[in-house]
Short mmCIF file of C-alpha atoms (C1' of nucleotides) in Angstrom, two decimals:
data_model
loop_
_atom_site.label_atom_id
_atom_site.label_comp_id
_atom_site.label_asym_id
_atom_site.label_seq_id
_atom_site.Cartn_x
_atom_site.Cartn_y
_atom_site.Cartn_z
CA MET A 1 157.53 29.66 128.91
CA THR A 2 154.96 28.35 126.48
CA LEU A 3 154.33 30.63 123.92
CA SER A 4 150.58 31.01 122.44
CA PRO A 5 149.66 29.97 119.01
CA THR A 6 149.51 33.88 118.13
CA ALA A 7 153.17 34.05 119.10
CA HIS A 8 153.95 31.49 116.51
CA VAL A 9 152.05 33.27 113.96
CA ILE A 10 154.39 36.26 114.41
CA LEU A 11 157.16 33.96 114.03
CA GLY A 12 155.89 32.69 111.19
CA LEU A 13 155.44 35.79 109.26
CA LEU A 14 158.90 37.05 110.35
CA SER A 15 160.18 33.80 108.61
CA SER A 16 159.51 35.10 105.26
CA ARG A 17 160.60 38.75 105.79
CA ASP A 18 161.37 41.15 108.36
CA ARG A 19 158.51 43.34 109.43
CA THR A 20 157.21 46.35 111.70
CA GLY A 21 154.39 45.35 114.14
CA TYR A 22 152.27 47.37 111.88
CA GLU A 23 152.97 45.20 108.84
CA ILE A 24 152.47 42.26 110.91
CA LYS A 25 148.84 43.28 111.68
CA ALA A 26 148.37 44.07 108.09
CA ALA A 27 149.57 40.50 106.83
CA VAL A 28 147.44 38.92 109.53
CA ASP A 29 144.34 40.71 108.17
CA ARG A 30 145.35 40.03 104.46
CA SER A 31 146.07 36.10 105.09
CA THR A 32 145.47 34.29 108.52
CA ARG A 33 142.57 36.54 109.46
CA PHE A 34 139.84 34.09 108.47
CA PHE A 35 141.10 31.28 110.42
CA TRP A 36 143.50 33.16 113.12
CA ALA A 37 142.84 36.94 113.99
CA ALA A 38 145.34 38.90 115.97
CA SER A 39 144.72 42.49 117.00
CA TYR A 40 147.47 45.32 117.87
CA GLY A 41 146.50 44.73 121.64
CA GLN A 42 148.05 41.33 121.08
CA ILE A 43 150.81 41.93 118.64
CA TYR A 44 152.72 44.79 120.16
CA PRO A 45 153.02 43.21 123.62
CA GLU A 46 153.76 39.92 122.11
CA LEU A 47 156.50 41.48 119.98
CA LYS A 48 158.11 42.69 123.45
CA ARG A 49 157.73 39.42 125.13
CA LEU A 50 159.36 37.46 122.22
CA ALA A 51 162.24 39.80 122.05
CA ASP A 52 162.85 39.29 125.84
CA ALA A 53 162.81 35.43 125.22
CA GLY A 54 165.25 35.90 122.45
CA MET A 55 163.19 34.88 119.51
CA VAL A 56 162.95 38.20 117.74
CA GLU A 57 165.25 41.07 117.50
CA GLY A 58 163.86 44.74 116.98
CA ARG A 59 166.28 47.19 115.45
CA PRO A 60 165.11 50.90 114.99
CA ASP A 61 164.70 52.08 111.41
CA PRO A 62 162.75 55.40 111.37
CA ARG A 63 161.52 57.18 108.33
CA GLY A 64 162.33 60.55 108.86
CA ALA A 65 161.32 61.53 112.34
CA ARG A 66 158.72 58.92 112.44
CA ARG A 67 160.03 56.22 114.67
CA ARG A 68 159.83 52.75 113.41
CA THR A 69 160.82 49.15 114.83
CA VAL A 70 161.76 46.38 112.30
CA TYR A 71 161.66 42.89 113.69
CA SER A 72 163.70 40.22 112.42
CA LEU A 73 163.58 36.19 113.49
CA THR A 74 166.54 35.05 115.37
CA ALA A 75 168.32 31.61 115.26
CA ALA A 76 166.31 30.56 118.46
CA GLY A 77 163.03 32.11 116.86
CA ARG A 78 163.14 29.96 113.77
CA ARG A 79 164.01 26.87 115.94
CA GLU A 80 161.09 27.39 117.77
CA LEU A 81 158.74 27.89 114.80
CA GLN A 82 160.35 24.65 113.26
CA ARG A 83 159.44 22.76 116.73
CA TRP A 84 155.80 24.24 116.86
CA LEU A 85 155.19 23.48 113.12
CA ALA A 86 156.15 19.80 113.69
CA GLU A 87 153.78 19.27 116.85
CA PRO A 88 150.15 18.30 116.42
CA ALA A 89 147.92 21.09 116.50
CA GLU A 90 145.64 21.58 119.50
CA THR A 91 143.12 24.28 119.02
CA PHE A 92 139.99 23.98 116.77
CA GLU A 93 137.15 26.50 117.83
CA LEU A 94 134.36 27.48 115.88
CA ARG A 95 131.86 30.09 116.99
CA ASP A 96 129.14 30.47 114.56
CA GLU A 97 126.04 32.65 115.68
CA GLY A 98 124.17 32.05 112.42
CA LEU A 99 124.21 28.23 113.29
CA LEU A 100 123.08 28.86 116.95
CA LYS A 101 120.02 30.68 115.36
CA LEU A 102 119.37 27.97 112.69
CA PHE A 103 119.64 25.57 115.55
CA PHE A 104 116.48 27.32 117.44
CA GLY A 105 114.85 27.62 114.25
CA ASP A 106 111.98 25.71 115.48
CA ASP A 107 111.08 28.59 117.55
CA LEU A 108 110.68 30.90 114.56
CA GLU A 109 108.13 31.58 112.03
CA PRO A 110 108.72 30.00 108.75
CA PRO A 111 109.64 33.00 106.80
CA ALA A 112 111.84 34.11 109.46
CA ALA A 113 113.84 30.85 109.42
CA VAL A 114 114.22 30.80 105.63
CA ALA A 115 115.61 34.29 106.01
CA ALA A 116 118.17 32.89 108.35
CA VAL A 117 119.02 30.17 105.97
CA ALA A 118 119.27 32.79 103.13
CA ALA A 119 121.69 35.26 105.69
CA LYS A 120 124.09 32.15 106.02
CA ARG A 121 124.15 31.34 102.27
CA GLU A 122 124.82 35.02 101.64
CA HIS A 123 127.52 35.19 104.43
CA HIS A 124 129.38 32.38 103.18
CA ALA A 125 129.08 33.65 99.46
CA GLN A 126 130.63 36.87 100.38
CA ILE A 127 133.48 35.43 102.19
CA ALA A 128 134.42 33.20 99.25
CA GLY A 129 133.81 36.35 97.06
CA ARG A 130 136.63 38.23 99.13
CA LEU A 131 139.15 35.32 99.18
CA HIS A 132 138.41 34.92 95.32
CA ALA A 133 139.39 38.45 94.75
CA ILE A 134 142.65 38.02 96.80
CA GLU A 135 143.49 34.95 94.42
CA ARG A 136 142.62 37.03 91.48
CA GLU A 137 144.75 39.86 92.65
CA GLY A 138 147.85 37.48 92.40
CA GLY A 139 147.46 35.52 95.55
CA PRO A 140 150.11 33.79 97.00
CA GLY A 141 151.43 30.21 95.87
CA GLY A 142 152.60 27.21 97.87
CA PHE A 143 151.03 26.55 101.04
CA PRO A 144 149.44 29.74 101.67
CA GLY A 145 147.80 29.55 98.40
CA LEU A 146 146.80 26.11 98.96
CA VAL A 147 144.99 27.19 102.21
CA LEU A 148 143.59 30.18 100.17
CA ARG A 149 142.08 27.69 97.98
CA PHE A 150 140.55 25.78 100.58
CA GLY A 151 138.94 28.95 102.09
CA ILE A 152 137.26 29.59 98.72
CA GLU A 153 136.19 26.00 98.22
CA MET A 154 134.95 25.42 101.46
CA ASN A 155 132.79 28.84 101.71
CA GLU A 156 131.43 28.02 98.29
CA TRP A 157 130.48 24.79 99.34
CA ILE A 158 128.87 25.85 102.50
CA SER A 159 126.80 28.56 100.59
CA ALA A 160 125.63 25.98 98.15
CA TRP A 161 124.81 23.66 100.84
CA TRP A 162 122.26 26.47 102.38
CA ASP A 163 121.28 27.41 99.02
CA ARG A 164 119.92 24.13 98.45
CA GLU A 165 118.23 23.83 102.05
CA GLY A 166 116.49 27.34 101.37
CA GLU A 167 115.21 26.12 98.59
CA ARG A 168 113.64 23.10 100.16
CA LEU A 169 112.38 25.02 102.83
CA GLY A 170 110.32 27.51 100.59
CA ARG A 171 109.11 24.59 98.89
CA GLU A 172 107.67 22.89 101.87
CA ALA A 173 106.44 26.37 103.08
CA ALA A 174 104.70 27.10 100.03
CA GLU A 175 103.23 23.29 99.63
CA GLU A 176 101.92 23.90 103.40
CA ARG A 177 100.29 27.14 102.43
CA ALA A 178 98.78 25.33 99.40
CA ALA A 179 97.35 22.39 101.44
CA MET B 1 121.73 45.37 129.30
CA THR B 2 122.74 43.22 126.16
CA LEU B 3 122.91 39.85 126.48
CA SER B 4 125.66 37.71 125.02
CA PRO B 5 125.11 34.84 122.61
CA THR B 6 125.57 32.18 125.49
CA ALA B 7 122.97 33.83 127.42
CA HIS B 8 120.70 33.14 124.19
CA VAL B 9 121.68 29.70 124.10
CA ILE B 10 120.46 29.05 127.62
CA LEU B 11 117.13 30.80 126.75
CA GLY B 12 116.92 28.69 123.52
CA LEU B 13 117.60 25.46 125.53
CA LEU B 14 114.87 26.32 128.19
CA SER B 15 112.56 27.32 125.41
CA SER B 16 112.15 23.39 124.60
CA ARG B 17 112.04 22.29 128.51
CA ASP B 18 112.75 23.37 132.15
CA ARG B 19 116.49 22.45 132.91
CA THR B 20 118.94 22.79 135.81
CA GLY B 21 122.44 24.29 134.94
CA TYR B 22 123.89 20.76 135.05
CA GLU B 23 121.31 19.86 132.38
CA ILE B 24 121.89 22.84 130.09
CA LYS B 25 125.55 22.12 130.20
CA ALA B 26 124.83 18.59 129.19
CA ALA B 27 122.63 19.57 126.43
CA VAL B 28 125.14 21.96 124.91
CA ASP B 29 127.82 19.18 125.06
CA ARG B 30 125.47 16.92 123.05
CA SER B 31 124.41 19.82 120.45
CA THR B 32 125.78 23.44 120.06
CA ARG B 33 129.18 22.32 121.39
CA PHE B 34 130.60 22.14 117.69
CA PHE B 35 129.77 25.42 116.93
CA TRP B 36 128.80 27.22 120.45
CA ALA B 37 130.59 25.91 123.42
CA ALA B 38 129.86 26.99 127.23
CA SER B 39 131.39 25.92 130.34
CA TYR B 40 130.10 25.74 134.28
CA GLY B 41 132.06 29.12 134.83
CA GLN B 42 129.83 30.83 132.23
CA ILE B 43 126.34 28.85 132.73
CA TYR B 44 125.87 29.06 136.42
CA PRO B 45 126.69 32.92 136.50
CA GLU B 46 124.88 33.79 133.50
CA LEU B 47 121.55 31.95 134.91
CA LYS B 48 121.90 34.13 137.93
CA ARG B 49 122.03 37.12 135.54
CA LEU B 50 119.08 36.16 133.53
CA ALA B 51 117.38 35.37 136.73
CA ASP B 52 117.76 39.11 137.95
CA ALA B 53 116.76 40.31 134.67
CA GLY B 54 113.50 38.16 134.98
CA MET B 55 114.16 36.40 132.01
CA VAL B 56 114.37 33.02 133.61
CA GLU B 57 113.22 32.04 136.94
CA GLY B 58 114.43 29.28 139.29
CA ARG B 59 112.86 27.06 141.62
CA PRO B 60 114.33 24.66 144.20
CA ASP B 61 113.62 21.00 143.15
CA PRO B 62 115.61 18.85 145.37
CA ARG B 63 116.21 14.92 145.07
CA GLY B 64 116.27 14.05 148.28
CA ALA B 65 118.98 15.60 150.29
CA ARG B 66 120.50 16.91 147.07
CA ARG B 67 119.81 20.32 146.29
CA ARG B 68 118.62 21.12 142.66
CA THR B 69 117.34 24.38 140.75
CA VAL B 70 115.27 23.98 137.91
CA TYR B 71 115.07 26.78 135.53
CA SER B 72 112.29 28.06 133.13
CA LEU B 73 111.88 30.61 130.75
CA THR B 74 109.43 33.50 131.51
CA ALA B 75 107.38 35.33 129.10
CA ALA B 76 110.11 38.26 128.76
CA GLY B 77 112.68 35.58 128.27
CA ARG B 78 110.78 34.10 125.42
CA ARG B 79 110.14 37.55 124.04
CA GLU B 80 113.80 38.34 124.12
CA LEU B 81 114.84 34.87 122.33
CA GLN B 82 112.24 35.53 119.63
CA ARG B 83 113.71 39.31 119.18
CA TRP B 84 117.38 37.80 118.87
CA LEU B 85 116.53 35.08 116.66
CA ALA B 86 114.98 37.54 114.21
CA GLU B 87 117.99 39.81 114.36
CA PRO B 88 120.81 39.20 111.82
CA ALA B 89 123.87 37.07 113.34
CA GLU B 90 127.04 38.79 114.18
CA THR B 91 129.71 36.33 115.38
CA PHE B 92 131.47 34.23 113.04
CA GLU B 93 134.99 33.20 114.20
CA LEU B 94 137.10 30.26 113.57
CA ARG B 95 140.45 29.34 115.28
CA ASP B 96 142.30 26.60 113.50
CA GLU B 97 145.76 25.92 114.68
CA GLY B 98 145.92 23.16 111.78
CA LEU B 99 145.19 25.56 108.96
CA LEU B 100 147.99 27.90 110.44
CA LYS B 101 150.54 25.19 110.46
CA LEU B 102 149.38 24.19 106.85
CA PHE B 103 149.98 28.19 106.04
CA PHE B 104 153.59 28.05 107.25
CA GLY B 105 153.76 24.65 105.46
CA ASP B 106 156.77 26.32 102.94
CA ASP B 107 158.80 26.04 106.35
CA LEU B 108 158.60 22.25 106.83
CA GLU B 109 160.11 19.62 105.25
CA PRO B 110 157.86 17.81 102.78
CA PRO B 111 156.97 14.77 105.03
CA ALA B 112 156.23 16.87 107.92
CA ALA B 113 153.65 18.68 105.64
CA VAL B 114 152.22 15.63 104.45
CA ALA B 115 151.78 14.68 108.27
CA ALA B 116 149.83 17.89 108.59
CA VAL B 117 147.70 17.56 105.89
CA ALA B 118 146.76 14.02 107.13
CA ALA B 119 146.33 15.23 110.61
CA LYS B 120 143.71 17.70 109.16
CA ARG B 121 142.05 14.99 107.36
CA GLU B 122 142.07 12.60 110.28
CA HIS B 123 140.47 15.51 112.83
CA HIS B 124 137.71 16.05 110.41
CA ALA B 125 136.68 12.57 109.91
CA GLN B 126 136.64 12.05 113.73
CA ILE B 127 134.19 14.91 114.18
CA ALA B 128 131.94 13.73 111.25
CA GLY B 129 132.03 10.18 112.92
CA ARG B 130 131.09 11.62 116.17
CA LEU B 131 128.29 13.73 114.71
CA HIS B 132 127.07 10.81 112.98
CA ALA B 133 127.09 8.54 115.96
CA ILE B 134 124.53 11.17 117.44
CA GLU B 135 122.44 10.91 114.33
CA ARG B 136 122.36 7.09 114.48
CA GLU B 137 121.37 7.10 118.14
CA GLY B 138 118.23 9.02 117.37
CA GLY B 139 119.35 12.33 116.74
CA PRO B 140 117.12 15.36 116.78
CA GLY B 141 114.46 16.17 113.88
CA GLY B 142 113.71 19.62 112.70
CA PHE B 143 116.03 22.72 112.74
CA PRO B 144 118.53 20.69 115.46
CA GLY B 145 118.66 17.82 113.04
CA LEU B 146 119.25 20.21 110.05
CA VAL B 147 122.16 21.80 111.75
CA LEU B 148 123.54 18.09 112.83
CA ARG B 149 123.32 17.13 109.14
CA PHE B 150 125.15 20.20 107.88
CA GLY B 151 127.84 19.60 110.66
CA ILE B 152 128.30 16.00 109.32
CA GLU B 153 128.37 16.84 105.69
CA MET B 154 130.70 19.72 106.22
CA ASN B 155 133.35 17.85 108.09
CA GLU B 156 132.93 14.87 105.63
CA TRP B 157 133.87 17.35 102.74
CA ILE B 158 136.53 18.73 104.64
CA SER B 159 138.02 15.43 105.43
CA ALA B 160 137.75 14.64 101.89
CA TRP B 161 139.34 17.79 100.49
CA TRP B 162 142.67 17.37 102.69
CA ASP B 163 142.60 13.64 101.49
CA ARG B 164 142.80 14.63 98.03
CA GLU B 165 145.43 17.24 98.76
CA GLY B 166 147.54 14.77 100.99
CA GLU B 167 147.48 12.44 97.85
CA ARG B 168 148.66 14.98 95.63
CA LEU B 169 151.25 16.23 97.89
CA GLY B 170 152.60 12.65 98.46
CA ARG B 171 152.73 12.02 94.59
CA GLU B 172 154.62 15.08 93.99
CA ALA B 173 157.19 14.23 96.67
CA ALA B 174 157.70 10.84 95.35
CA GLU B 175 158.13 12.30 91.68
CA GLU B 176 160.87 14.68 93.14
CA ARG B 177 162.61 11.81 94.92
CA ALA B 178 162.46 9.94 91.49
CA ALA B 179 163.76 12.89 89.48
"C1'" DG C 1 145.29 72.34 105.08
"C1'" DT C 2 142.95 68.15 105.46
"C1'" DT C 3 142.33 63.65 105.13
"C1'" DC C 4 144.47 58.90 104.71
"C1'" DG C 5 147.92 55.60 105.86
"C1'" DC C 6 151.85 54.73 108.67
"C1'" DA C 7 153.27 53.61 113.24
"C1'" DT C 8 153.22 52.55 118.12
"C1'" DG C 9 151.40 51.75 122.33
"C1'" DT C 10 148.17 51.23 126.68
"C1'" DA C 11 144.02 50.64 129.75
"C1'" DA C 12 139.81 48.68 130.67
"C1'" DA C 13 136.48 45.59 129.78
"C1'" DG C 14 134.54 41.67 128.45
"C1'" DT C 15 134.93 36.62 127.45
"C1'" DG C 16 135.80 32.25 128.31
"C1'" DT C 17 138.47 28.07 130.62
"C1'" DT C 18 140.63 25.21 134.08
"C1'" DA C 19 141.03 23.57 138.15
"C1'" DC C 20 139.54 23.33 142.64
"C1'" DA C 21 135.90 22.24 146.14
"C1'" DT C 22 132.09 20.26 147.94
"C1'" DG C 23 128.54 16.83 148.35
"C1'" DA C 24 124.70 13.54 147.35
"C1'" DT C 25 122.93 9.68 144.66
"C1'" DT C 26 123.05 5.64 141.62
"C1'" DA C 27 124.60 1.55 139.75
"C1'" DC C 28 128.06 -2.08 139.93
"C1'" DG D 1 132.40 -0.08 149.36
"C1'" DT D 2 133.59 2.49 145.20
"C1'" DA D 3 133.35 4.63 140.97
"C1'" DA D 4 130.27 7.19 138.04
"C1'" DT D 5 127.04 10.54 137.61
"C1'" DC D 6 124.26 14.37 139.36
"C1'" DA D 7 124.74 18.80 141.07
"C1'" DT D 8 126.39 23.72 142.14
"C1'" DG D 9 129.64 27.09 142.56
"C1'" DT D 10 134.14 30.18 142.61
"C1'" DA D 11 138.91 31.70 141.87
"C1'" DA D 12 142.75 32.34 139.20
"C1'" DC D 13 144.10 32.74 134.81
"C1'" DA D 14 144.50 33.53 129.93
"C1'" DC D 15 143.04 35.69 125.89
"C1'" DT D 16 141.28 39.23 123.35
"C1'" DT D 17 138.67 43.20 121.57
"C1'" DT D 18 137.67 47.98 121.67
"C1'" DA D 19 139.02 52.24 122.66
"C1'" DC D 20 141.69 55.78 123.34
"C1'" DA D 21 146.16 58.49 122.88
"C1'" DT D 22 149.81 60.23 119.88
"C1'" DG D 23 152.07 61.90 116.07
"C1'" DC D 24 154.30 61.76 111.32
"C1'" DG D 25 154.55 61.67 106.18
"C1'" DA D 26 152.23 61.58 101.71
"C1'" DA D 27 148.93 62.71 98.60
"C1'" DC D 28 145.00 65.52 97.19
#
DNA sequence: GTTCGCATGTAAAGTGTTACATGATTAC
DNA sequence: GTAATCATGTAACACTTTACATGCGAAC
């Protein structure tokens, strides 16, 4: 039985505190979302599988008439988390439709290409801004804080790169019109 | 009928020249692979769908007894490519198991965390190296060349970032041992 | 009293990878 | 002759998203 990386995200989040499936989803959206997303359609079935495998334990903890299941890590779950963390990472995938469009930019009219570059700059500036906001609102310390800092600085760097490139393309287009 | 981004990659690659499915796969592996991968299992069925939709045209072009189908873009296919290129990009997804492990680094023994950082540095240095090799072997000009340059510089930046961070973590661990 | 947030789940559809199967041609 | 490359394709599996369905509690 091999566990998916998403299963390990759940184990990792339960390592710091007990949570419901709903809270796990919220934590993912606040933190790992930018490099590892997960939906309810994954989280709830995965919690069941992990419970069957003895890695997590759910206990009912209703609020009034509203049923609620809080999950916690078992000793086996903590061991599995440690094992996975020590093992080398495998998955690294990027799917960037913006880069794809830029790649085919030679098929574009110059103004459209400049617009595609501007969209790339904007997109990464926005991600950096959102991450920055999380940091200002008392973001995490330790390794989560380090990864957050990385996300901010990388997106700022990418945004600046395309900003420079956009300037250059704009200048070249202007020179061409002048000639 | 909406076309997937992968369908548009095929249209884009057929825009510069006619190709077989095999050649499309090879071109993807040489170029868009780092930000948009595609497998035979997608390319061949997608070529059929695109042919049914009148976006591409296949003509048999055997080499001896070996059957071979060369595809070319139709006028409708070129229009669709233009339309898609002008439209804002939607998909941007990153799945980075290494960042995930670093995120949970507080659960790791310090030497293991330092190793995870080193793995991240190495991974991006290797990608940068491979892309650099493509550039040296007479890489593409124009927009494909620009995207390649971006890939090289971004991976070098990421590698340098984790290099710095690894140094710092190593120093801190040493100071702690000394104290 | 209605909207928003909490809470759990499933079904269907879409996307994509991997492995397998087949066979010809070219280079060593 | 044999290994690598060219060439096409499918089947099984894994993974994920989206949409739907349901209902309580709190805030306004």
